[in-house]
Amino acid sequence: MPPAITRDRIVDGLGDVPYDRFLLYLMGPYKSFNLRYVLSDEELAEIDVEELPGPLRRLFRNRDAIDDAKALLRRVQGSLRTDPGVNAFLAVDVDLDTDDVDAVTQSIEFARRANATVFVVPFLGHNFGVGEEAGSILETLSATHGDRIVFVHESNVTSEMIRSARTRWDLRIETYETEAELVGIVRRFVVTTMNRERFGDLEHLD
């Protein structure tokens, strides 16, 4: 029988912060998009990067870069654990084996136990798996946790999934251009959620 995912289990696996019972589940790609997912080395060699529009130029220049998508999530996590001091966490921070509980089920349960859940979608993120998990979470929890969920995507990211999520689940969607703006958006969402719990608009999670 798979281990139960409880708030206590999540908290016990994280470090100390001022508001350790306020759980912020951060979701996003752990890998940056690599052009070799869709193009061969021969096709890549034929492309003149300097003639491409800005967003595509960024994508091509980062084709051999070390993975930085997870590093972005870690920086956002660190900022929120410092100010306002909530227990921000990634799925990999909780010691659960995917042989016991599959990744999608884990994400649903983390979002169910969290005070707030934030999907972060950067332009260079490899977002395929994130889209599947986000859809599963929203399908399962939007009716009960919709006010606790926000989807924050970089301004260059556009997709049918984002548009349909806004319509189907009335999902709150925000856009950012810089990392500082991303952190600010998430911080405001967290503080608003904390205040709504404190003053009774949202159920206080023990």
Short mmCIF file of C-alpha atoms in Angstrom, two decimals:
data_model
loop_
_atom_site.label_atom_id
_atom_site.label_comp_id
_atom_site.label_asym_id
_atom_site.label_seq_id
_atom_site.Cartn_x
_atom_site.Cartn_y
_atom_site.Cartn_z
CA MET A 1 0.00 0.00 0.00
CA PRO A 2 1.51 3.42 -0.98
CA PRO A 3 2.47 5.79 1.84
CA ALA A 4 -0.08 8.47 2.73
CA ILE A 5 0.82 12.01 1.66
CA THR A 6 -0.11 14.27 4.58
CA ARG A 7 0.72 17.82 5.50
CA ASP A 8 2.86 16.55 8.37
CA ARG A 9 4.82 14.28 6.03
CA ILE A 10 5.55 17.21 3.73
CA VAL A 11 6.51 19.57 6.57
CA ASP A 12 8.77 16.98 8.17
CA GLY A 13 10.82 16.75 4.99
CA LEU A 14 11.50 20.48 4.75
CA GLY A 15 13.68 22.92 6.65
CA ASP A 16 12.54 25.45 9.22
CA VAL A 17 10.91 28.71 8.12
CA PRO A 18 8.84 31.28 10.05
CA TYR A 19 5.53 30.01 8.59
CA ASP A 20 6.28 26.31 8.39
CA ARG A 21 2.60 25.28 8.27
CA PHE A 22 1.93 27.38 5.17
CA LEU A 23 2.84 25.04 2.32
CA LEU A 24 3.54 26.51 -1.11
CA TYR A 25 3.80 23.85 -3.80
CA LEU A 26 5.92 25.09 -6.72
CA MET A 27 5.49 23.27 -10.00
CA GLY A 28 7.39 23.77 -13.22
CA PRO A 29 9.79 22.10 -15.63
CA TYR A 30 13.00 20.68 -14.18
CA LYS A 31 14.63 20.62 -17.61
CA SER A 32 15.19 23.36 -20.15
CA PHE A 33 13.89 22.79 -23.66
CA ASN A 34 16.56 21.34 -25.93
CA LEU A 35 16.29 21.78 -29.68
CA ARG A 36 17.54 18.23 -30.15
CA TYR A 37 14.09 17.10 -29.06
CA VAL A 38 12.84 18.21 -32.49
CA LEU A 39 15.84 18.83 -34.76
CA SER A 40 18.84 16.75 -35.84
CA ASP A 41 22.43 18.01 -35.52
CA GLU A 42 22.52 18.49 -39.30
CA GLU A 43 19.37 20.64 -39.23
CA LEU A 44 20.72 22.70 -36.33
CA ALA A 45 24.00 23.34 -38.17
CA GLU A 46 22.15 24.86 -41.14
CA ILE A 47 20.38 27.55 -39.08
CA ASP A 48 21.79 31.09 -38.95
CA VAL A 49 21.00 32.05 -35.34
CA GLU A 50 21.61 35.77 -35.88
CA GLU A 51 18.77 35.99 -38.42
CA LEU A 52 16.16 34.64 -36.00
CA PRO A 53 13.69 36.77 -33.98
CA GLY A 54 14.71 37.47 -30.38
CA PRO A 55 12.80 34.68 -28.55
CA LEU A 56 13.92 32.04 -31.06
CA ARG A 57 17.48 33.35 -30.90
CA ARG A 58 17.45 32.77 -27.14
CA LEU A 59 16.24 29.24 -27.68
CA PHE A 60 18.98 28.45 -30.19
CA ARG A 61 21.75 30.05 -28.16
CA ASN A 62 20.76 27.94 -25.18
CA ARG A 63 20.78 24.68 -27.12
CA ASP A 64 24.01 23.52 -25.45
CA ALA A 65 23.57 25.36 -22.15
CA ILE A 66 23.42 23.55 -18.85
CA ASP A 67 19.93 22.97 -17.57
CA ASP A 68 18.61 26.04 -15.77
CA ALA A 69 14.85 25.41 -15.49
CA LYS A 70 15.13 23.67 -12.13
CA ALA A 71 17.59 26.35 -10.95
CA LEU A 72 14.90 28.98 -11.63
CA LEU A 73 12.43 27.07 -9.46
CA ARG A 74 15.04 26.77 -6.72
CA ARG A 75 15.70 30.52 -6.74
CA VAL A 76 11.99 31.29 -6.57
CA GLN A 77 11.65 28.76 -3.76
CA GLY A 78 14.52 30.33 -1.81
CA SER A 79 13.08 33.82 -2.21
CA LEU A 80 9.67 32.76 -0.86
CA ARG A 81 11.16 30.77 2.01
CA THR A 82 12.99 33.97 3.01
CA ASP A 83 10.21 36.50 2.36
CA PRO A 84 7.50 36.05 3.53
CA GLY A 85 8.96 32.90 5.06
CA VAL A 86 6.56 30.20 3.88
CA ASN A 87 7.37 26.54 3.38
CA ALA A 88 7.86 26.58 -0.39
CA PHE A 89 8.73 23.16 -1.79
CA LEU A 90 9.23 21.19 -4.98
CA ALA A 91 7.97 17.65 -5.46
CA VAL A 92 11.53 16.29 -5.23
CA ASP A 93 11.90 17.77 -1.74
CA VAL A 94 9.50 15.21 -0.29
CA ASP A 95 10.95 11.72 0.06
CA LEU A 96 8.50 9.65 -1.95
CA ASP A 97 9.34 6.91 -4.43
CA THR A 98 7.52 7.09 -7.76
CA ASP A 99 7.40 3.29 -7.60
CA ASP A 100 5.06 3.73 -4.63
CA VAL A 101 3.13 6.78 -5.84
CA ASP A 102 3.29 7.88 -9.47
CA ALA A 103 4.35 11.45 -10.26
CA VAL A 104 0.91 12.69 -11.31
CA THR A 105 -0.76 11.30 -8.17
CA GLN A 106 2.00 12.87 -6.07
CA SER A 107 1.38 16.26 -7.66
CA ILE A 108 -2.37 16.04 -7.08
CA GLU A 109 -1.84 15.15 -3.42
CA PHE A 110 0.81 17.84 -2.89
CA ALA A 111 -1.58 20.43 -4.33
CA ARG A 112 -4.43 19.06 -2.21
CA ARG A 113 -2.36 19.46 0.98
CA ALA A 114 -0.78 22.81 0.06
CA ASN A 115 -2.10 26.19 1.12
CA ALA A 116 -1.15 27.48 -2.32
CA THR A 117 0.03 25.94 -5.59
CA VAL A 118 1.91 27.84 -8.29
CA PHE A 119 2.66 26.59 -11.79
CA VAL A 120 5.73 28.37 -13.20
CA VAL A 121 6.15 28.10 -16.97
CA PRO A 122 9.32 29.71 -18.40
CA PHE A 123 9.83 30.19 -22.12
CA LEU A 124 12.79 27.81 -22.30
CA GLY A 125 11.23 25.20 -20.04
CA HIS A 126 10.55 21.68 -21.28
CA ASN A 127 6.89 21.88 -20.30
CA PHE A 128 5.30 18.74 -21.73
CA GLY A 129 5.14 16.79 -18.46
CA VAL A 130 4.15 19.90 -16.51
CA GLY A 131 1.13 20.41 -18.76
CA GLU A 132 -0.06 16.87 -18.11
CA GLU A 133 0.34 17.21 -14.33
CA ALA A 134 -1.25 20.66 -14.31
CA GLY A 135 -4.27 19.35 -16.21
CA SER A 136 -4.65 16.45 -13.79
CA ILE A 137 -4.45 18.75 -10.77
CA LEU A 138 -6.98 21.20 -12.20
CA GLU A 139 -9.36 18.44 -13.27
CA THR A 140 -9.27 16.99 -9.75
CA LEU A 141 -9.03 20.06 -7.52
CA SER A 142 -10.29 23.14 -9.35
CA ALA A 143 -13.70 22.99 -7.66
CA THR A 144 -12.25 22.88 -4.14
CA HIS A 145 -8.81 24.51 -4.51
CA GLY A 146 -9.27 26.88 -7.44
CA ASP A 147 -8.65 29.97 -5.28
CA ARG A 148 -5.36 28.45 -4.10
CA ILE A 149 -3.90 27.89 -7.58
CA VAL A 150 -2.19 30.31 -9.96
CA PHE A 151 -0.50 29.74 -13.32
CA VAL A 152 2.41 32.12 -14.03
CA HIS A 153 3.99 32.00 -17.48
CA GLU A 154 6.76 33.96 -19.14
CA SER A 155 5.37 36.50 -21.58
CA ASN A 156 6.79 34.66 -24.62
CA VAL A 157 4.90 31.48 -23.76
CA THR A 158 1.59 30.95 -25.52
CA SER A 159 -0.32 27.69 -25.77
CA GLU A 160 -3.77 26.29 -26.27
CA MET A 161 -3.43 24.63 -22.85
CA ILE A 162 -3.15 28.03 -21.15
CA ARG A 163 -6.13 29.43 -23.03
CA SER A 164 -8.30 26.38 -22.42
CA ALA A 165 -7.36 26.24 -18.72
CA ARG A 166 -8.56 29.81 -18.22
CA THR A 167 -11.89 28.97 -19.85
CA ARG A 168 -12.47 25.47 -18.51
CA TRP A 169 -11.41 25.97 -14.89
CA ASP A 170 -11.56 29.75 -14.50
CA LEU A 171 -7.87 29.52 -13.64
CA ARG A 172 -6.02 32.60 -12.47
CA ILE A 173 -3.23 33.29 -14.97
CA GLU A 174 -0.39 35.81 -14.60
CA THR A 175 2.41 36.82 -16.96
CA TYR A 176 5.99 37.80 -16.13
CA GLU A 177 8.94 39.14 -18.10
CA THR A 178 11.76 39.04 -15.53
CA GLU A 179 12.61 36.73 -12.68
CA ALA A 180 12.12 39.57 -10.20
CA GLU A 181 8.63 40.13 -11.59
CA LEU A 182 7.91 36.40 -11.29
CA VAL A 183 8.95 36.36 -7.63
CA GLY A 184 6.86 39.46 -6.95
CA ILE A 185 3.74 37.91 -8.49
CA VAL A 186 4.12 34.70 -6.49
CA ARG A 187 4.86 36.60 -3.29
CA ARG A 188 1.73 38.74 -3.64
CA PHE A 189 -0.37 35.65 -4.33
CA VAL A 190 1.04 33.92 -1.24
CA VAL A 191 0.47 36.92 1.04
CA THR A 192 -3.08 37.35 -0.27
CA THR A 193 -3.81 33.67 0.35
CA MET A 194 -2.34 33.88 3.86
CA ASN A 195 -4.56 36.88 4.66
CA ARG A 196 -7.65 35.18 3.24
CA GLU A 197 -7.00 32.19 5.49
CA ARG A 198 -6.37 34.41 8.49
CA PHE A 199 -9.54 36.45 8.07
CA GLY A 200 -11.87 33.60 7.17
CA ASP A 201 -12.39 33.91 3.40
CA LEU A 202 -10.49 30.65 2.88
CA GLU A 203 -10.45 27.65 5.15
CA HIS A 204 -7.46 27.64 7.47
CA LEU A 205 -5.41 24.50 6.90
CA ASP A 206 -3.88 23.10 10.09
#
